[in-house]
mmCIF file of C-alpha atoms and ligand atoms in Angstrom:
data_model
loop_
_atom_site.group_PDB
_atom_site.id
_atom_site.type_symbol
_atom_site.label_atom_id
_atom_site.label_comp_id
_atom_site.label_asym_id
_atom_site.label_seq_id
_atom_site.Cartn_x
_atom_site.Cartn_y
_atom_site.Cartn_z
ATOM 1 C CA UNK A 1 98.315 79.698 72.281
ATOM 2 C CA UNK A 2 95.248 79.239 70.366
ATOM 3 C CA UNK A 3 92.683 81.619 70.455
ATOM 4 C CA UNK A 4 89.532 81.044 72.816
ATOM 5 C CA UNK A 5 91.568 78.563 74.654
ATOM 6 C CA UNK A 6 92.691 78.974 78.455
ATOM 7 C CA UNK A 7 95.351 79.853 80.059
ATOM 8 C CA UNK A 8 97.601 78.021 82.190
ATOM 9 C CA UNK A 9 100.006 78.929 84.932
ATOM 10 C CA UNK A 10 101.621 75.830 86.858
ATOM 11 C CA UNK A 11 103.550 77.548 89.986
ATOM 12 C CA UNK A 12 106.257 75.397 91.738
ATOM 13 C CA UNK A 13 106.437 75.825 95.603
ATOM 14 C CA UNK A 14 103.812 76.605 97.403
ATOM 15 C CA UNK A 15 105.421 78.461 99.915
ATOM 16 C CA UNK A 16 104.971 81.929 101.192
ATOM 17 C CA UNK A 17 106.423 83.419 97.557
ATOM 18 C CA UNK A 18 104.332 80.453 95.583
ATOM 19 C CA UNK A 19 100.775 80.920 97.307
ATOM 20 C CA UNK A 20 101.190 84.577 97.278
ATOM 21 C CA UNK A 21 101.779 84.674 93.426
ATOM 22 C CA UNK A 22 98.756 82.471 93.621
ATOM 23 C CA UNK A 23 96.602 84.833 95.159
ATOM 24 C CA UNK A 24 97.840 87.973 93.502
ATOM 25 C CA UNK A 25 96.913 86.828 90.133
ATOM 26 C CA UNK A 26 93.667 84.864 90.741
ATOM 27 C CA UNK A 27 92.685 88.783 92.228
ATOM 28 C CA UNK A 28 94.348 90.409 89.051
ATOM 29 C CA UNK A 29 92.098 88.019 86.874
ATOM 30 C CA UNK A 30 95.785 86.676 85.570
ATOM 31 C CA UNK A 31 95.652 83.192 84.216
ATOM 32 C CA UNK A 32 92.005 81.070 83.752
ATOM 33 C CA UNK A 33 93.781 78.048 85.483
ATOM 34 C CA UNK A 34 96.586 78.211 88.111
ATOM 35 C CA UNK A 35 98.195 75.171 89.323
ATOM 36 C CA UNK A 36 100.263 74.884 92.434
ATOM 37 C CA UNK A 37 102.335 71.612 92.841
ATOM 38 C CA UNK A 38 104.794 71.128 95.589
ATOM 39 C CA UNK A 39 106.568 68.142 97.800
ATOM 40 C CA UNK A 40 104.440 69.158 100.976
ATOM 41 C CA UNK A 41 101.183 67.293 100.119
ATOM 42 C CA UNK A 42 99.464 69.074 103.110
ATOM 43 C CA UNK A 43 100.693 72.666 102.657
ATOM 44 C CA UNK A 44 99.892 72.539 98.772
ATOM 45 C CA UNK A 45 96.132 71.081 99.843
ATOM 46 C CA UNK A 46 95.421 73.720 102.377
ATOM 47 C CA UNK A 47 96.858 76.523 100.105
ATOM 48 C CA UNK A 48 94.589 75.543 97.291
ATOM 49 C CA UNK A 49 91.486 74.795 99.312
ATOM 50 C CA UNK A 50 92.347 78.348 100.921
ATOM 51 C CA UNK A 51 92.343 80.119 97.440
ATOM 52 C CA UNK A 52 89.388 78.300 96.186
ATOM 53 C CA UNK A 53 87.425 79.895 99.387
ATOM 54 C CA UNK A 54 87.798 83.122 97.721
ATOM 55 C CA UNK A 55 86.631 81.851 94.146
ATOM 56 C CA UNK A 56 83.189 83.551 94.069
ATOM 57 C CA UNK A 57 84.874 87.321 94.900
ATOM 58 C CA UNK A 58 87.737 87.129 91.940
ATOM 59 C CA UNK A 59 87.587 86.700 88.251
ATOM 60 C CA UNK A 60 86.362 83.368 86.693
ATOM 61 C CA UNK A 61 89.312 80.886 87.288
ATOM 62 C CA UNK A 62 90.040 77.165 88.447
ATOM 63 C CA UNK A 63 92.853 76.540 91.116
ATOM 64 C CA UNK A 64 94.113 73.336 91.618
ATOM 65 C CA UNK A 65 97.124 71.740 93.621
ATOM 66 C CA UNK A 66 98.809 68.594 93.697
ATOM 67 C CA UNK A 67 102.410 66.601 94.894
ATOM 68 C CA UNK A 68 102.130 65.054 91.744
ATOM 69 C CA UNK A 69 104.011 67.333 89.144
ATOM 70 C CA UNK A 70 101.436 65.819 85.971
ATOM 71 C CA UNK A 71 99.280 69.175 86.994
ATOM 72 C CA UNK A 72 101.573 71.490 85.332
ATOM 73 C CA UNK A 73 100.800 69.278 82.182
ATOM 74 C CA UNK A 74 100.195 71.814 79.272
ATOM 75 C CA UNK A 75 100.725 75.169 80.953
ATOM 76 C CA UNK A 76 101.215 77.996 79.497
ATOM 77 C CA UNK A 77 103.981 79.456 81.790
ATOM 78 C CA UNK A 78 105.723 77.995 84.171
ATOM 79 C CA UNK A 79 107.053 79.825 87.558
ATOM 80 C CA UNK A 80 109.837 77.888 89.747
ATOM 81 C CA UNK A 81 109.710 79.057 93.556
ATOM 82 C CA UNK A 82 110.288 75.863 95.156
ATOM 83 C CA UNK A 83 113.366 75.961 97.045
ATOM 84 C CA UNK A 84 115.438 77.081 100.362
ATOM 85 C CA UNK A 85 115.219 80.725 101.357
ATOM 86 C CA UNK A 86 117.231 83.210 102.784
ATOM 87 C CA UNK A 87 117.763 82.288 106.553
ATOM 88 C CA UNK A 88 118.329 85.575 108.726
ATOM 89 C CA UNK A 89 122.446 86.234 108.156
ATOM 90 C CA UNK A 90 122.652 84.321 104.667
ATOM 91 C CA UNK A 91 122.908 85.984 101.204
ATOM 92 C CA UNK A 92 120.628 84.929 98.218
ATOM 93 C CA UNK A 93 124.166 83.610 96.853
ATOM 94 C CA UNK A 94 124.175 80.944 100.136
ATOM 95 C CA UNK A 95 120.990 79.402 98.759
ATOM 96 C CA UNK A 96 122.897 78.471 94.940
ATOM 97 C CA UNK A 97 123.886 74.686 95.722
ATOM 98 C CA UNK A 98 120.960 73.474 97.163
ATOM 99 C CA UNK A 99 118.645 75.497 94.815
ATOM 100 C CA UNK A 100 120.430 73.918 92.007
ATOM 101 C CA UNK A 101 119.739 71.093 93.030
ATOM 102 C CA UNK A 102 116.219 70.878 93.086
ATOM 103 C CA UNK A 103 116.170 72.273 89.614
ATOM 104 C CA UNK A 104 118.641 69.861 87.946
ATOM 105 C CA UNK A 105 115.661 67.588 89.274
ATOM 106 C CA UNK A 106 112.511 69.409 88.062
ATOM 107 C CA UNK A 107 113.420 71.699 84.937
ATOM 108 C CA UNK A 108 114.154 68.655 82.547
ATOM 109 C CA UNK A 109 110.523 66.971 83.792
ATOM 110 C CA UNK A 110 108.741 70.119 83.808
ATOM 111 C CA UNK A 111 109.676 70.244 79.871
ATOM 112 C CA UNK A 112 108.342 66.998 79.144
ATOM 113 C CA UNK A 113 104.922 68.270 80.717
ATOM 114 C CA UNK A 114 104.782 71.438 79.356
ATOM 115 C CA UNK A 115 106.910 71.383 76.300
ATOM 116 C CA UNK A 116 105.379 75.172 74.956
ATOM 117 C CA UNK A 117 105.898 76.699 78.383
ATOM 118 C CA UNK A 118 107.694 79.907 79.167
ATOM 119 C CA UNK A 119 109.941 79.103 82.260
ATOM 120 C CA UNK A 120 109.488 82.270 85.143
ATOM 121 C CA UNK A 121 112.220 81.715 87.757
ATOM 122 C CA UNK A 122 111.703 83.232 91.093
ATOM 123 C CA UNK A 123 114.049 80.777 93.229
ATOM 124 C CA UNK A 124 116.757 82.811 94.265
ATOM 125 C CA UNK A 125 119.701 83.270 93.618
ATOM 126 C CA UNK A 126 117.406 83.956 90.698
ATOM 127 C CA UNK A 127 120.039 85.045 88.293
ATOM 128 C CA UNK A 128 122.305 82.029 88.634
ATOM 129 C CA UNK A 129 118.891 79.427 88.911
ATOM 130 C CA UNK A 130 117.730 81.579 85.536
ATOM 131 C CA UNK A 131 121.221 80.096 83.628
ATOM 132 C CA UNK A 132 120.905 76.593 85.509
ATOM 133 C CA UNK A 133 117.684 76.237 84.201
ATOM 134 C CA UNK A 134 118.291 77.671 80.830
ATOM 135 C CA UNK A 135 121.037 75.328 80.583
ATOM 136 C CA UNK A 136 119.162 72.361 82.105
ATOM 137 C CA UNK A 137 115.685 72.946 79.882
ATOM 138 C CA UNK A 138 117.751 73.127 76.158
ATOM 139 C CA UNK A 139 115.176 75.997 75.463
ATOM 140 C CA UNK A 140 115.641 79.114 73.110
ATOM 141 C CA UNK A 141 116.821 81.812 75.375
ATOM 142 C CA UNK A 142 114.012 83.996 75.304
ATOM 143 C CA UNK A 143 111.631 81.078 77.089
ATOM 144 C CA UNK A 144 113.278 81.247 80.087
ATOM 145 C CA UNK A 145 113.401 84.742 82.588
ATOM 146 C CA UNK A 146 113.831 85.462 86.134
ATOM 147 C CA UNK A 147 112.040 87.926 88.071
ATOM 148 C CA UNK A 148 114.918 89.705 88.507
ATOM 149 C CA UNK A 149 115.058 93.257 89.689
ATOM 150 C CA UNK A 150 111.286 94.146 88.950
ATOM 151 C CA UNK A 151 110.983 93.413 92.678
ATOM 152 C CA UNK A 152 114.226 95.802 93.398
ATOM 153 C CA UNK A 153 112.920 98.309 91.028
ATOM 154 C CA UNK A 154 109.546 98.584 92.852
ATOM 155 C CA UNK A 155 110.977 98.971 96.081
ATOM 156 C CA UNK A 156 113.094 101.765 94.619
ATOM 157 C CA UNK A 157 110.511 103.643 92.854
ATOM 158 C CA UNK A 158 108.541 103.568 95.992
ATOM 159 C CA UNK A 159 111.405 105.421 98.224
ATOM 160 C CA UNK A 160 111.623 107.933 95.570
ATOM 161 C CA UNK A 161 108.030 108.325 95.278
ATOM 162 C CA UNK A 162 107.884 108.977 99.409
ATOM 163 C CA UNK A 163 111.026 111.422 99.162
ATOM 164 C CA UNK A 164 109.744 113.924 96.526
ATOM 165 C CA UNK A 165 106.097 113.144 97.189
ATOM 166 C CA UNK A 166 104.809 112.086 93.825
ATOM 167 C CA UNK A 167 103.059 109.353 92.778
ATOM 168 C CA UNK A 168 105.215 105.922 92.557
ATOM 169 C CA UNK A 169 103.555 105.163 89.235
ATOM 170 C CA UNK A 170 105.385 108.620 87.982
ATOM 171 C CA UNK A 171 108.252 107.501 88.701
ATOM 172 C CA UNK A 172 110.790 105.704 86.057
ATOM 173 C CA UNK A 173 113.471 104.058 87.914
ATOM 174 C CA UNK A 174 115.093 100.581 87.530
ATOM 175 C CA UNK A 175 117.804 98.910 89.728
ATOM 176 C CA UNK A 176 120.111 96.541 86.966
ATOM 177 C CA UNK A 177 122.501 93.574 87.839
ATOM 178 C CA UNK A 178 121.988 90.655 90.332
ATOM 179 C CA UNK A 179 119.042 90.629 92.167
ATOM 180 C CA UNK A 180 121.427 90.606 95.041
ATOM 181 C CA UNK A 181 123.967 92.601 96.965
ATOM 182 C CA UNK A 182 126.065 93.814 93.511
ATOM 183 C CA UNK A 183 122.809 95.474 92.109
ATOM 184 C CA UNK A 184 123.315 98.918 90.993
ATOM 185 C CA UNK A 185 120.575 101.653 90.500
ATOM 186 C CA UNK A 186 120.742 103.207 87.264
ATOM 187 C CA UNK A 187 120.261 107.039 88.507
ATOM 188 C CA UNK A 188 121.129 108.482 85.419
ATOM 189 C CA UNK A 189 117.931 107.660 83.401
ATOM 190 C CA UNK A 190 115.841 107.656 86.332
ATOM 191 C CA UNK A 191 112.800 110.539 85.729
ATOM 192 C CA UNK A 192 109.770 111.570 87.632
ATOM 193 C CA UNK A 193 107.583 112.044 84.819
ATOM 194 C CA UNK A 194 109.322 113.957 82.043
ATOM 195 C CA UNK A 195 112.083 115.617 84.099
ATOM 196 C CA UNK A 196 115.437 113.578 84.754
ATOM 197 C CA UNK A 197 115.800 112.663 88.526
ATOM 198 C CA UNK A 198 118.816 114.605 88.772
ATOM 199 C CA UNK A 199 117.337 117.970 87.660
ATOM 200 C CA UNK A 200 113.962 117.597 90.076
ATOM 201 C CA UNK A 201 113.323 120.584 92.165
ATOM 202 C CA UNK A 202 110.229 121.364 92.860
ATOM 203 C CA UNK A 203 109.227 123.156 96.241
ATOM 204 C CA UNK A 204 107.308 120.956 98.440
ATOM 205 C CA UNK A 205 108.083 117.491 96.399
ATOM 206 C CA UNK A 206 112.277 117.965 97.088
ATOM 207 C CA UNK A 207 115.254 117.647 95.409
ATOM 208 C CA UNK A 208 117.206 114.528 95.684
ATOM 209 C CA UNK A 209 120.612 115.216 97.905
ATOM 210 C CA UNK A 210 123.393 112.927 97.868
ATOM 211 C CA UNK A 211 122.653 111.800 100.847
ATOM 212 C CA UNK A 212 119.088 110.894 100.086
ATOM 213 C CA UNK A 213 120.340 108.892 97.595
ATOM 214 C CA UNK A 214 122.255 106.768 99.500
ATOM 215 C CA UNK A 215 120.092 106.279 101.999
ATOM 216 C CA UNK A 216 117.112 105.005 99.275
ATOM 217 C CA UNK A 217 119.511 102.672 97.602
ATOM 218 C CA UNK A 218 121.176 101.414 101.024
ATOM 219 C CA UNK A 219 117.253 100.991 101.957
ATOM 220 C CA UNK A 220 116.551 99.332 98.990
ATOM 221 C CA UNK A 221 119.459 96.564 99.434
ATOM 222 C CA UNK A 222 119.098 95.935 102.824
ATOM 223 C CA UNK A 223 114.754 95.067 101.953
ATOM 224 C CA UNK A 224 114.464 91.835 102.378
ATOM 225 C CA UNK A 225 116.441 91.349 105.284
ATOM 226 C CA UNK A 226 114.851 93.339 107.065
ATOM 227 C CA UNK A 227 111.781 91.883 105.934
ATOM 228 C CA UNK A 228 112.679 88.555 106.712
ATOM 229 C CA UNK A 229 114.169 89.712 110.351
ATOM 230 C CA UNK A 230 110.585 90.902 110.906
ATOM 231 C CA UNK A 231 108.672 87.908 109.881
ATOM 232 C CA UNK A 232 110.229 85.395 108.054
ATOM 233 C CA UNK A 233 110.046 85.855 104.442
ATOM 234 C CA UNK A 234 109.224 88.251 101.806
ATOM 235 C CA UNK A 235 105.668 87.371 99.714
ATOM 236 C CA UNK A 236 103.606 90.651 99.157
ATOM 237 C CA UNK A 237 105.720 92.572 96.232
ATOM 238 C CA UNK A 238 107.121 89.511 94.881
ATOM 239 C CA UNK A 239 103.754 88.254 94.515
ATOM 240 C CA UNK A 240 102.440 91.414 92.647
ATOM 241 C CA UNK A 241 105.626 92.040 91.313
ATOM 242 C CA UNK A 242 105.500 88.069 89.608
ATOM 243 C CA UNK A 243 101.825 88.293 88.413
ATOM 244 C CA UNK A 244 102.902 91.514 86.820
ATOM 245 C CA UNK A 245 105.441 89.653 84.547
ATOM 246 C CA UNK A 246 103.086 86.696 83.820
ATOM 247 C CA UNK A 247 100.249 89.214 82.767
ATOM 248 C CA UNK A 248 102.787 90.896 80.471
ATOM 249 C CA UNK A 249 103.693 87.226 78.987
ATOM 250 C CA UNK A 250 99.672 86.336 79.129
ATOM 251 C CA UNK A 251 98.635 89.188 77.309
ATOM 252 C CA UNK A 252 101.370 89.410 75.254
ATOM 253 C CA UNK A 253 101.576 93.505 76.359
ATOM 254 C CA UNK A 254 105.334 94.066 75.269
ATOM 255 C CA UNK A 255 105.742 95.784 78.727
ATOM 256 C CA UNK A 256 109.259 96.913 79.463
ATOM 257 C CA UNK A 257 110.418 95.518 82.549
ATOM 258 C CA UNK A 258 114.191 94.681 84.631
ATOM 259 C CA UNK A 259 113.696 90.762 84.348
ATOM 260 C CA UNK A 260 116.263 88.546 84.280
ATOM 261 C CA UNK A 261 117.692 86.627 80.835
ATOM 262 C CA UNK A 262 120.545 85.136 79.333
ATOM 263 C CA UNK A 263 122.554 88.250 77.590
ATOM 264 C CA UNK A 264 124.901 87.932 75.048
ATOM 265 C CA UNK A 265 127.828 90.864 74.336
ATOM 266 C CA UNK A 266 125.071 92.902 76.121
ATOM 267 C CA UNK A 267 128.378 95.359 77.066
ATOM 268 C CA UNK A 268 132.256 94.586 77.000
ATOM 269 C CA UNK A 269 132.185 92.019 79.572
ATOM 270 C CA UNK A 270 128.692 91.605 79.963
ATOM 271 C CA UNK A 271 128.340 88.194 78.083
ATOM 272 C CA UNK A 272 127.251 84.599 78.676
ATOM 273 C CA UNK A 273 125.238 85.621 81.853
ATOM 274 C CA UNK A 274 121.654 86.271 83.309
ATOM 275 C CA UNK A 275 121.400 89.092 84.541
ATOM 276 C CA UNK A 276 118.809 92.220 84.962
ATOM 277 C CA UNK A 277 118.698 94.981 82.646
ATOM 278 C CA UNK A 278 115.171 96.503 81.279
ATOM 279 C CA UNK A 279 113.630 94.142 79.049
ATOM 280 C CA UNK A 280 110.584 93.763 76.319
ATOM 281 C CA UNK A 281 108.156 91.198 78.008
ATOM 282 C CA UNK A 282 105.741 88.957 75.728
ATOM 283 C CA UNK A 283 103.816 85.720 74.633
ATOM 284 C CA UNK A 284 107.341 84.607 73.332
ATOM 285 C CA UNK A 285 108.620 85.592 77.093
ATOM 286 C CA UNK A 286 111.628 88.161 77.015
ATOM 287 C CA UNK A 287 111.825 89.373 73.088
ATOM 288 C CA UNK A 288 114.912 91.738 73.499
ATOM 289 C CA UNK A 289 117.286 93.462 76.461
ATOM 290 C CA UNK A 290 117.609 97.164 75.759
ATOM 291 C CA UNK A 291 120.718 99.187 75.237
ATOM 292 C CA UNK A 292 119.752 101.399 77.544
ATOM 293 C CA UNK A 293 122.034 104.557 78.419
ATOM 294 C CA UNK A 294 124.647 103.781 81.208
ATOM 295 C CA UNK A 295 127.192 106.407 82.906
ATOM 296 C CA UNK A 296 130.863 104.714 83.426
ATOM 297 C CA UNK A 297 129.888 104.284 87.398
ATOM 298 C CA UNK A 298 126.440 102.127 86.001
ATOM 299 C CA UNK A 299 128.808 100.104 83.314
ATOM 300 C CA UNK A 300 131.489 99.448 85.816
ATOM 301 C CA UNK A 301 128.532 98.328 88.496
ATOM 302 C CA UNK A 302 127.153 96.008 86.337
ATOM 303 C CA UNK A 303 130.281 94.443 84.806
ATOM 304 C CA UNK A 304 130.927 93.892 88.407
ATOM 305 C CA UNK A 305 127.689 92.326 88.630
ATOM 306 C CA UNK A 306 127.979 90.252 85.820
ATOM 307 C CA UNK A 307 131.320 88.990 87.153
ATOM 308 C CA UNK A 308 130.033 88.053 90.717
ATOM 309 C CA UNK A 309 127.027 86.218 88.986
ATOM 310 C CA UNK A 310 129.427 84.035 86.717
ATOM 311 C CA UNK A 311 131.498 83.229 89.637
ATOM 312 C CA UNK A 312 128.342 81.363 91.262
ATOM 313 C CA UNK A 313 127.612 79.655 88.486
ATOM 314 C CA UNK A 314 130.957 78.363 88.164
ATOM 315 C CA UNK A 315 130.354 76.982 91.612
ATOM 316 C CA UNK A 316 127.531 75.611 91.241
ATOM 317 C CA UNK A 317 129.447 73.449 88.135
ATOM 318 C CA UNK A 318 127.455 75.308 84.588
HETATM 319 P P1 NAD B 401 109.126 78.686 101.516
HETATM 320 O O1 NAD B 401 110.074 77.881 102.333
HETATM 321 O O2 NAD B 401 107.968 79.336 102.169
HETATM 322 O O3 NAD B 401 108.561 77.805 100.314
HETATM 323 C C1 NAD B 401 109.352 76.959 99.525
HETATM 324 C C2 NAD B 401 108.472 75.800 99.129
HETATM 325 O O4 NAD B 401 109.194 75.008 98.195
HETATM 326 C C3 NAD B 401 108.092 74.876 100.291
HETATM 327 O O5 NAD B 401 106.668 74.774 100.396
HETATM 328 C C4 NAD B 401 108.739 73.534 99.940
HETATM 329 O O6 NAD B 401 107.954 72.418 100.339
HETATM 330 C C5 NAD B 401 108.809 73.657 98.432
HETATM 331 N N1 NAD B 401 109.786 72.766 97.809
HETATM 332 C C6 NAD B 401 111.039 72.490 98.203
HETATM 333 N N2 NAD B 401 111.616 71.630 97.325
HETATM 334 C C7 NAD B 401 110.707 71.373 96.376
HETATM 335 C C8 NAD B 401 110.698 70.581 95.211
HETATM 336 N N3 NAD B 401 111.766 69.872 94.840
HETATM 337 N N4 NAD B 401 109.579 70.564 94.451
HETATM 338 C C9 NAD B 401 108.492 71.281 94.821
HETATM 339 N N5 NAD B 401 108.434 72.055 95.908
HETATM 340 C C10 NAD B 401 109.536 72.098 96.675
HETATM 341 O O7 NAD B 401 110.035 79.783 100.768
HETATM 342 P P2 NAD B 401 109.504 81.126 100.060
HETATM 343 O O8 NAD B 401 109.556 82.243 101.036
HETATM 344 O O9 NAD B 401 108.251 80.830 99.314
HETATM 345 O O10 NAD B 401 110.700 81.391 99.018
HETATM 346 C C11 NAD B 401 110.852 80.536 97.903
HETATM 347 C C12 NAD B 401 112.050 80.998 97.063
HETATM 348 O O11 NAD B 401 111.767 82.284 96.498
HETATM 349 C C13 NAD B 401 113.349 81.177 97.877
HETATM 350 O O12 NAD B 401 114.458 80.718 97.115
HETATM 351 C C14 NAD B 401 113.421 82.679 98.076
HETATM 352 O O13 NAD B 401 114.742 83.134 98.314
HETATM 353 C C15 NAD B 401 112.878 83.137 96.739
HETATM 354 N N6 NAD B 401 112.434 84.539 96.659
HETATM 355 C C16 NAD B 401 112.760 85.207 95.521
HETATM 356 C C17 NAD B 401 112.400 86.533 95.383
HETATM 357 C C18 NAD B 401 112.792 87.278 94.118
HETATM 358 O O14 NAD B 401 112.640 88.498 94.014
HETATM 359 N N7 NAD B 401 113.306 86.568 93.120
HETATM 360 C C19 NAD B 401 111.674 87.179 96.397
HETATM 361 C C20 NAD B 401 111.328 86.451 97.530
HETATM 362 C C21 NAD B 401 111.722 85.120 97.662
#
């Protein structure tokens, strides 16, 4: 990107996951000009003219929206929501055929457009839709990502942060794998602060039972249905959680973070599949997937993973 120019985020969908990534980065003073295109003429309309309202209490920044996909011409990044979502009783996994779909359709035109773009894919099953779009774009690997567990991993720090009554930001935990029902929560390296998770005792902030720690990952899991039982869809986290990534990619910050990406003899039988595991985040989009430290019950979770992952996108014919 050359210097003193501005930067551009096209966002596909603007649903309740696409609007709210809207709005939590025109407040985060992420990206001079957002774009929103989707099918729905009058949704995308009254989301923009919505955001624009708020203009004059946010940092500088245009927001425009369109049917017409020519508005993502040029971006910067590129983040793919558009799609079906989790009905109340389906899996993420239920949404892969029709999700592919839709991006067998837009990923090769959104190229053309925006030939220099980093692809962020949010569309779930986001770890199968971060191959099929791989696949579809022909782009170097590291220009295409998934949100992947950053969302998971937020919702786990949090319910560690509430047991042992410490700040969430303290708190250094990441859920690997599918964003999906085989994820698996690395407790081994998790820390609050300096001090392993598994040695924390301190009187008045807890220790962390067994028990407790089922309960926070079953919790953790089981998120977003019972968010979606309650009203719907899921928007708020994923939002931050989204603008997040895109201002590490923006800024070029080199944050670390459990996104998505194509990984390659990441582990014995961890190969030719997206999946989570903590990540460098840049301008070039994800630079490198660290080794980090597993125990055999982490490995074996997200081989298993790995495995389920590849089986959908068999399915779904890649
Ligand atoms: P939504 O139904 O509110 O919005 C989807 C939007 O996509 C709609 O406005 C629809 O008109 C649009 N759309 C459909 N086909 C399109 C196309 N071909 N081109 C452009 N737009 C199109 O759904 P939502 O709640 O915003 O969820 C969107 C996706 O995000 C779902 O797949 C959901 O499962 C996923 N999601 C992912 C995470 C994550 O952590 N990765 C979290 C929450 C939701």
């Amino acid at each position: 990107m050359p210097q003193g120019s501005t930067t551009k985020i096209a966002i596909i969908g603007a649903g309740s996951v696409g609007a709210t990534i809207a709005y939590a980065c025109m407040v985060r003073g992420v990206g001079q000009q957002i774009v929103l295109y989707d099918v729905n003429r009058e949704k995308v309309e009254a989301e923009v003219l919505d955001l624009n309202h708020g203009l004059q209490f946010v940092p500088m920044a245009t927001i425009e929206g369109s049917d017409d996909l020519g508005v993502c011409a040029d971006a910067d990044v590129v983040v793919v929501t558009a799609g079906a979502k989790q009905k109340p009783g389906q899996t993420r996994m239920d949404l892969a055929g029709a999700n592919t779909a839709i991006c067998r359709k837009l990923i090769p035109d959104l190229v053309r457009l925006a030939p220099r773009a980093v692809l962020l894919m949010v569309t779930n099953p986001v770890d199968v839709i971060t191959y099929v779009a791989l696949k579809l774009s022909g782009l170097p690997r590291q220009r295409v990502l998934g949100s992947g567990t950053v969302l998971d991993s937020s919702r786990f720090r949090f319910l560690i942060a509430r047991r042992c009554n410490v700040a969430v930001q303290n708190v250094h935990a990441t859920i690997a794998g599918e964003h999906g029902d085989s994820e698996v929560p690395l407790w081994s390296s998790a820390r609050i602060g300096n001090v392993l998770l598994h040695e924390w005792a301190v009187p008045a902030h807890g220790k962390m039972t067994v028990r407790d720690r089922t309960d926070i990952f079953v919790n953790v899991k089981d998120a977003a249905r019972q968010i979606i039982e309650g009203k719907g869809a899921t928007n708020y986290a994923i939002g931050l959680a989204t603008a997040k990534i895109l201002e590490s990619i923006l800024k070029d910050e080199n944050r670390i973070l459990p996104v998505s990406s194509l990984l390659s003899n990441y582990r014995e039988g961890i190969d030719d599949v997206c999946l989570s595991v903590p990540s460098i985040v840049n301008r070039g989009g994800v630079e490198t997937a660290l080794n980090v430290p597993l125990n055999d019950a982490e490995l074996a979770g997200l081989r298993n993973s790995a495995e389920r992952i590849k089986e959908a996108i068999r399915s779904v014919g890649f």
